PDB file of C-alpha atoms in Angstrom:
ATOM      1  CA  UNK A   1       0.017   0.120   0.030  1.00  0.00           C
ATOM      2  CA  UNK A   2       2.875   2.073  -0.177  1.00  0.00           C
ATOM      3  CA  UNK A   3       2.016   4.148  -3.087  1.00  0.00           C
ATOM      4  CA  UNK A   4      -1.932   4.328  -2.169  1.00  0.00           C
ATOM      5  CA  UNK A   5      -3.470   8.118  -1.699  1.00  0.00           C
ATOM      6  CA  UNK A   6      -7.196   8.122  -0.227  1.00  0.00           C
ATOM      7  CA  UNK A   7      -9.775  11.133  -1.337  1.00  0.00           C
ATOM      8  CA  UNK A   8     -12.701  11.246   0.863  1.00  0.00           C
ATOM      9  CA  UNK A   9     -15.674  12.484  -0.673  1.00  0.00           C
ATOM     10  CA  UNK A  10     -19.531  13.447   0.961  1.00  0.00           C
ATOM     11  CA  UNK A  11     -20.502  14.169  -2.834  1.00  0.00           C
ATOM     12  CA  UNK A  12     -22.327  10.349  -4.431  1.00  0.00           C
ATOM     13  CA  UNK A  13     -21.979  12.200  -7.597  1.00  0.00           C
ATOM     14  CA  UNK A  14     -18.323  12.658  -7.484  1.00  0.00           C
ATOM     15  CA  UNK A  15     -18.038   8.642  -7.279  1.00  0.00           C
ATOM     16  CA  UNK A  16     -21.236   7.246  -8.074  1.00  0.00           C
ATOM     17  CA  UNK A  17     -20.172   5.977 -11.504  1.00  0.00           C
ATOM     18  CA  UNK A  18     -16.724   4.368 -10.178  1.00  0.00           C
ATOM     19  CA  UNK A  19     -18.266   2.526  -6.896  1.00  0.00           C
ATOM     20  CA  UNK A  20     -21.013   1.090  -9.124  1.00  0.00           C
ATOM     21  CA  UNK A  21     -17.889  -0.140 -11.742  1.00  0.00           C
ATOM     22  CA  UNK A  22     -15.812  -1.657  -9.281  1.00  0.00           C
ATOM     23  CA  UNK A  23     -19.140  -3.000  -7.853  1.00  0.00           C
ATOM     24  CA  UNK A  24     -19.907  -5.058 -10.540  1.00  0.00           C
ATOM     25  CA  UNK A  25     -16.070  -5.850 -11.185  1.00  0.00           C
ATOM     26  CA  UNK A  26     -15.762  -7.235  -7.544  1.00  0.00           C
ATOM     27  CA  UNK A  27     -18.674  -9.286  -7.019  1.00  0.00           C
ATOM     28  CA  UNK A  28     -18.774 -10.021 -10.411  1.00  0.00           C
ATOM     29  CA  UNK A  29     -15.423 -11.834  -9.853  1.00  0.00           C
ATOM     30  CA  UNK A  30     -16.623 -13.781  -6.617  1.00  0.00           C
ATOM     31  CA  UNK A  31     -19.825 -14.996  -9.343  1.00  0.00           C
ATOM     32  CA  UNK A  32     -22.711 -12.883  -6.995  1.00  0.00           C
ATOM     33  CA  UNK A  33     -23.980 -10.995 -10.070  1.00  0.00           C
ATOM     34  CA  UNK A  34     -26.710 -13.069 -10.803  1.00  0.00           C
ATOM     35  CA  UNK A  35     -27.975 -12.282  -7.774  1.00  0.00           C
ATOM     36  CA  UNK A  36     -31.110 -10.274  -7.202  1.00  0.00           C
ATOM     37  CA  UNK A  37     -29.519  -8.437  -4.274  1.00  0.00           C
ATOM     38  CA  UNK A  38     -26.111  -7.849  -6.058  1.00  0.00           C
ATOM     39  CA  UNK A  39     -27.580  -6.582  -9.234  1.00  0.00           C
ATOM     40  CA  UNK A  40     -25.997  -3.100 -10.216  1.00  0.00           C
ATOM     41  CA  UNK A  41     -29.484  -1.607  -9.823  1.00  0.00           C
ATOM     42  CA  UNK A  42     -30.387  -3.125  -6.798  1.00  0.00           C
ATOM     43  CA  UNK A  43     -26.583  -1.944  -5.533  1.00  0.00           C
ATOM     44  CA  UNK A  44     -27.298   1.957  -6.928  1.00  0.00           C
ATOM     45  CA  UNK A  45     -31.140   1.706  -5.186  1.00  0.00           C
ATOM     46  CA  UNK A  46     -28.955   1.088  -1.719  1.00  0.00           C
ATOM     47  CA  UNK A  47     -25.937   3.418  -2.554  1.00  0.00           C
ATOM     48  CA  UNK A  48     -28.720   6.300  -3.239  1.00  0.00           C
ATOM     49  CA  UNK A  49     -30.433   5.563   0.140  1.00  0.00           C
ATOM     50  CA  UNK A  50     -27.121   5.817   2.235  1.00  0.00           C
ATOM     51  CA  UNK A  51     -26.310   8.942   0.497  1.00  0.00           C
ATOM     52  CA  UNK A  52     -28.879  10.644   0.888  1.00  0.00           C
ATOM     53  CA  UNK A  53     -28.314  10.377   4.576  1.00  0.00           C
ATOM     54  CA  UNK A  54     -26.607  13.023   6.970  1.00  0.00           C
ATOM     55  CA  UNK A  55     -22.386  12.246   7.454  1.00  0.00           C
ATOM     56  CA  UNK A  56     -22.088   9.866   4.215  1.00  0.00           C
ATOM     57  CA  UNK A  57     -18.599   9.354   3.670  1.00  0.00           C
ATOM     58  CA  UNK A  58     -16.462   7.471   1.161  1.00  0.00           C
ATOM     59  CA  UNK A  59     -12.545   7.438   0.946  1.00  0.00           C
ATOM     60  CA  UNK A  60     -11.672   5.495  -2.671  1.00  0.00           C
ATOM     61  CA  UNK A  61      -7.767   4.155  -2.542  1.00  0.00           C
ATOM     62  CA  UNK A  62      -5.477   5.280  -5.455  1.00  0.00           C
ATOM     63  CA  UNK A  63      -1.993   3.531  -6.711  1.00  0.00           C
ATOM     64  CA  UNK A  64      -1.351   6.509  -8.404  1.00  0.00           C
ATOM     65  CA  UNK A  65      -4.195   6.953 -10.516  1.00  0.00           C
ATOM     66  CA  UNK A  66      -5.864   3.569 -10.433  1.00  0.00           C
ATOM     67  CA  UNK A  67      -8.647   3.136  -8.048  1.00  0.00           C
ATOM     68  CA  UNK A  68      -7.678   0.288  -5.266  1.00  0.00           C
ATOM     69  CA  UNK A  69     -11.241   0.093  -3.681  1.00  0.00           C
ATOM     70  CA  UNK A  70     -13.688   1.959  -1.839  1.00  0.00           C
ATOM     71  CA  UNK A  71     -15.395   2.266   1.553  1.00  0.00           C
ATOM     72  CA  UNK A  72     -18.653   4.284   2.293  1.00  0.00           C
ATOM     73  CA  UNK A  73     -20.408   4.873   5.628  1.00  0.00           C
ATOM     74  CA  UNK A  74     -22.914   6.285   7.389  1.00  0.00           C
ATOM     75  CA  UNK A  75     -23.775   7.970  10.987  1.00  0.00           C
ATOM     76  CA  UNK A  76     -27.131   6.027  12.060  1.00  0.00           C
ATOM     77  CA  UNK A  77     -29.662   8.336  13.111  1.00  0.00           C
ATOM     78  CA  UNK A  78     -32.666   8.957  15.472  1.00  0.00           C
ATOM     79  CA  UNK A  79     -34.688   7.133  13.288  1.00  0.00           C
ATOM     80  CA  UNK A  80     -32.920   4.197  11.699  1.00  0.00           C
ATOM     81  CA  UNK A  81     -34.700   1.031  10.638  1.00  0.00           C
ATOM     82  CA  UNK A  82     -30.335  -0.391  11.258  1.00  0.00           C
ATOM     83  CA  UNK A  83     -30.975  -2.711  13.637  1.00  0.00           C
ATOM     84  CA  UNK A  84     -35.024  -3.387  12.928  1.00  0.00           C
ATOM     85  CA  UNK A  85     -34.296  -6.545  11.024  1.00  0.00           C
ATOM     86  CA  UNK A  86     -32.314  -8.327  14.187  1.00  0.00           C
ATOM     87  CA  UNK A  87     -33.403 -11.628  14.625  1.00  0.00           C
ATOM     88  CA  UNK A  88     -32.985 -11.399  17.919  1.00  0.00           C
ATOM     89  CA  UNK A  89     -34.016  -7.719  19.347  1.00  0.00           C
ATOM     90  CA  UNK A  90     -30.845  -5.943  21.142  1.00  0.00           C
ATOM     91  CA  UNK A  91     -31.966  -3.973  23.998  1.00  0.00           C
ATOM     92  CA  UNK A  92     -33.314  -0.779  23.854  1.00  0.00           C
ATOM     93  CA  UNK A  93     -30.685   1.156  25.106  1.00  0.00           C
ATOM     94  CA  UNK A  94     -27.863  -0.810  22.688  1.00  0.00           C
ATOM     95  CA  UNK A  95     -29.510   0.521  19.737  1.00  0.00           C
ATOM     96  CA  UNK A  96     -30.707   3.775  20.706  1.00  0.00           C
ATOM     97  CA  UNK A  97     -29.117   6.169  17.673  1.00  0.00           C
ATOM     98  CA  UNK A  98     -28.614   9.998  17.828  1.00  0.00           C
ATOM     99  CA  UNK A  99     -27.411  10.329  14.080  1.00  0.00           C
ATOM    100  CA  UNK A 100     -23.213  10.286  16.281  1.00  0.00           C
ATOM    101  CA  UNK A 101     -23.141   6.871  18.654  1.00  0.00           C
ATOM    102  CA  UNK A 102     -22.843   4.324  15.292  1.00  0.00           C
ATOM    103  CA  UNK A 103     -20.890   4.734  12.512  1.00  0.00           C
ATOM    104  CA  UNK A 104     -22.642   1.643   9.854  1.00  0.00           C
ATOM    105  CA  UNK A 105     -19.668   0.580   7.162  1.00  0.00           C
ATOM    106  CA  UNK A 106     -22.035   0.100   4.084  1.00  0.00           C
ATOM    107  CA  UNK A 107     -19.564  -0.989   1.774  1.00  0.00           C
ATOM    108  CA  UNK A 108     -15.606  -1.651   1.237  1.00  0.00           C
ATOM    109  CA  UNK A 109     -14.467  -3.625  -1.699  1.00  0.00           C
ATOM    110  CA  UNK A 110     -11.067  -3.680  -3.199  1.00  0.00           C
ATOM    111  CA  UNK A 111     -10.362  -4.509  -7.106  1.00  0.00           C
ATOM    112  CA  UNK A 112      -7.679  -8.536  -7.592  1.00  0.00           C
ATOM    113  CA  UNK A 113      -4.650  -6.762  -8.155  1.00  0.00           C
ATOM    114  CA  UNK A 114      -4.691  -5.509  -4.487  1.00  0.00           C
ATOM    115  CA  UNK A 115      -6.416  -8.166  -2.851  1.00  0.00           C
ATOM    116  CA  UNK A 116      -4.782 -10.438  -1.099  1.00  0.00           C
ATOM    117  CA  UNK A 117      -1.061 -11.497  -0.756  1.00  0.00           C
ATOM    118  CA  UNK A 118      -0.294  -8.942  -3.320  1.00  0.00           C
ATOM    119  CA  UNK A 119      -2.181  -5.807  -1.838  1.00  0.00           C
ATOM    120  CA  UNK A 120      -1.402  -7.006   1.788  1.00  0.00           C
ATOM    121  CA  UNK A 121      -3.706  -5.124   4.317  1.00  0.00           C
ATOM    122  CA  UNK A 122      -5.491  -2.937   1.248  1.00  0.00           C
ATOM    123  CA  UNK A 123      -8.745  -3.659   2.887  1.00  0.00           C
ATOM    124  CA  UNK A 124      -7.621  -2.699   5.914  1.00  0.00           C
ATOM    125  CA  UNK A 125      -6.203   0.371   4.947  1.00  0.00           C
ATOM    126  CA  UNK A 126      -8.822   2.088   3.881  1.00  0.00           C
ATOM    127  CA  UNK A 127     -11.009   0.700   6.797  1.00  0.00           C
ATOM    128  CA  UNK A 128      -8.766   2.769   8.955  1.00  0.00           C
ATOM    129  CA  UNK A 129      -8.129   5.759   6.346  1.00  0.00           C
ATOM    130  CA  UNK A 130     -12.347   6.118   6.837  1.00  0.00           C
ATOM    131  CA  UNK A 131     -12.099   5.662  10.520  1.00  0.00           C
ATOM    132  CA  UNK A 132      -9.620   8.147  10.921  1.00  0.00           C
ATOM    133  CA  UNK A 133     -11.536  11.024  11.011  1.00  0.00           C
ATOM    134  CA  UNK A 134     -14.800   9.831  12.213  1.00  0.00           C
ATOM    135  CA  UNK A 135     -16.147  10.777  15.334  1.00  0.00           C
ATOM    136  CA  UNK A 136     -18.626   8.464  16.429  1.00  0.00           C
ATOM    137  CA  UNK A 137     -18.113   5.830  19.212  1.00  0.00           C
ATOM    138  CA  UNK A 138     -18.783   2.820  17.964  1.00  0.00           C
ATOM    139  CA  UNK A 139     -19.061   1.289  14.202  1.00  0.00           C
ATOM    140  CA  UNK A 140     -21.348  -1.864  13.134  1.00  0.00           C
ATOM    141  CA  UNK A 141     -21.358  -3.541   9.863  1.00  0.00           C
ATOM    142  CA  UNK A 142     -23.150  -6.350   8.306  1.00  0.00           C
ATOM    143  CA  UNK A 143     -21.041  -8.858   6.637  1.00  0.00           C
ATOM    144  CA  UNK A 144     -22.476 -12.709   4.773  1.00  0.00           C
ATOM    145  CA  UNK A 145     -20.743 -15.453   7.187  1.00  0.00           C
ATOM    146  CA  UNK A 146     -21.495 -17.902   4.444  1.00  0.00           C
ATOM    147  CA  UNK A 147     -19.258 -15.922   1.555  1.00  0.00           C
ATOM    148  CA  UNK A 148     -15.439 -17.417   1.634  1.00  0.00           C
ATOM    149  CA  UNK A 149     -15.975 -19.618   4.357  1.00  0.00           C
ATOM    150  CA  UNK A 150     -16.203 -17.376   6.919  1.00  0.00           C
ATOM    151  CA  UNK A 151     -12.925 -16.077   5.887  1.00  0.00           C
ATOM    152  CA  UNK A 152     -14.650 -12.794   5.431  1.00  0.00           C
ATOM    153  CA  UNK A 153     -15.976 -13.242   8.595  1.00  0.00           C
ATOM    154  CA  UNK A 154     -12.521 -13.852  10.614  1.00  0.00           C
ATOM    155  CA  UNK A 155     -10.932 -10.726   8.612  1.00  0.00           C
ATOM    156  CA  UNK A 156     -12.919  -8.089  10.088  1.00  0.00           C
ATOM    157  CA  UNK A 157     -12.927  -9.590  13.791  1.00  0.00           C
ATOM    158  CA  UNK A 158      -9.240  -9.562  13.174  1.00  0.00           C
ATOM    159  CA  UNK A 159      -9.850  -5.753  13.066  1.00  0.00           C
ATOM    160  CA  UNK A 160     -11.610  -5.479  16.750  1.00  0.00           C
ATOM    161  CA  UNK A 161     -15.575  -6.103  15.488  1.00  0.00           C
ATOM    162  CA  UNK A 162     -17.625  -8.836  17.057  1.00  0.00           C
ATOM    163  CA  UNK A 163     -20.636 -10.300  16.272  1.00  0.00           C
ATOM    164  CA  UNK A 164     -23.619  -9.054  18.132  1.00  0.00           C
ATOM    165  CA  UNK A 165     -26.680 -10.826  16.129  1.00  0.00           C
ATOM    166  CA  UNK A 166     -27.199 -10.985  12.480  1.00  0.00           C
ATOM    167  CA  UNK A 167     -30.460  -9.774   9.956  1.00  0.00           C
ATOM    168  CA  UNK A 168     -31.656  -9.924   7.145  1.00  0.00           C
ATOM    169  CA  UNK A 169     -32.204  -6.317   6.757  1.00  0.00           C
ATOM    170  CA  UNK A 170     -33.732  -6.676   2.431  1.00  0.00           C
ATOM    171  CA  UNK A 171     -36.083 -10.242   1.702  1.00  0.00           C
ATOM    172  CA  UNK A 172     -33.106 -10.410  -1.062  1.00  0.00           C
ATOM    173  CA  UNK A 173     -30.333 -10.281   0.667  1.00  0.00           C
ATOM    174  CA  UNK A 174     -28.370 -13.026   2.533  1.00  0.00           C
ATOM    175  CA  UNK A 175     -28.793 -13.309   6.183  1.00  0.00           C
ATOM    176  CA  UNK A 176     -25.640 -11.467   7.999  1.00  0.00           C
ATOM    177  CA  UNK A 177     -24.228 -11.038  10.834  1.00  0.00           C
ATOM    178  CA  UNK A 178     -24.137  -7.936  12.704  1.00  0.00           C
ATOM    179  CA  UNK A 179     -20.827  -6.667  13.686  1.00  0.00           C
ATOM    180  CA  UNK A 180     -19.931  -4.496  16.306  1.00  0.00           C
ATOM    181  CA  UNK A 181     -16.483  -2.584  17.070  1.00  0.00           C
ATOM    182  CA  UNK A 182     -16.902  -0.692  19.975  1.00  0.00           C
ATOM    183  CA  UNK A 183     -14.503   1.811  20.231  1.00  0.00           C
ATOM    184  CA  UNK A 184     -14.282   2.823  16.933  1.00  0.00           C
ATOM    185  CA  UNK A 185     -10.992   3.661  17.408  1.00  0.00           C
ATOM    186  CA  UNK A 186      -8.666   0.876  18.687  1.00  0.00           C
TER     187      UNK A 186
END
């Protein structure tokens, strides 16, 4: 990741096409583009919804001028539906949000040349770059525990996340493990 630079933005129009292209490229490599939840149009709908909320931010990593991947997140507001799909409800004080308590990491993707042994730490570097300037207390994300035989979930655990539940937020989505890293900065 030596030559990687980062560009932060809260304007989705600046990065929408790039994010959509990387989504299709990476999800296609994993054979997911034929599943309705991962289709470009469905992902674009979610991107539009996430980016319309206060505090949404994306970080794009570049190797020279070549994009290596992205991460984007948004703080959970007072009326968030984030916790409502939990299979086992969490305590009300745990899920009470005010727009400053919890950052929801919506998506993180890294292109093939920068993944695995060749791109040691690319995803984590993107992740930490995003969090470095955030003020929330904690960060949550959803991960499909079935994909990659659980290796992806294990990566998040190595970054300090713990599973706190499971949920299926959309009718056509997988059942995700709900992960939390508290505190945000570790």
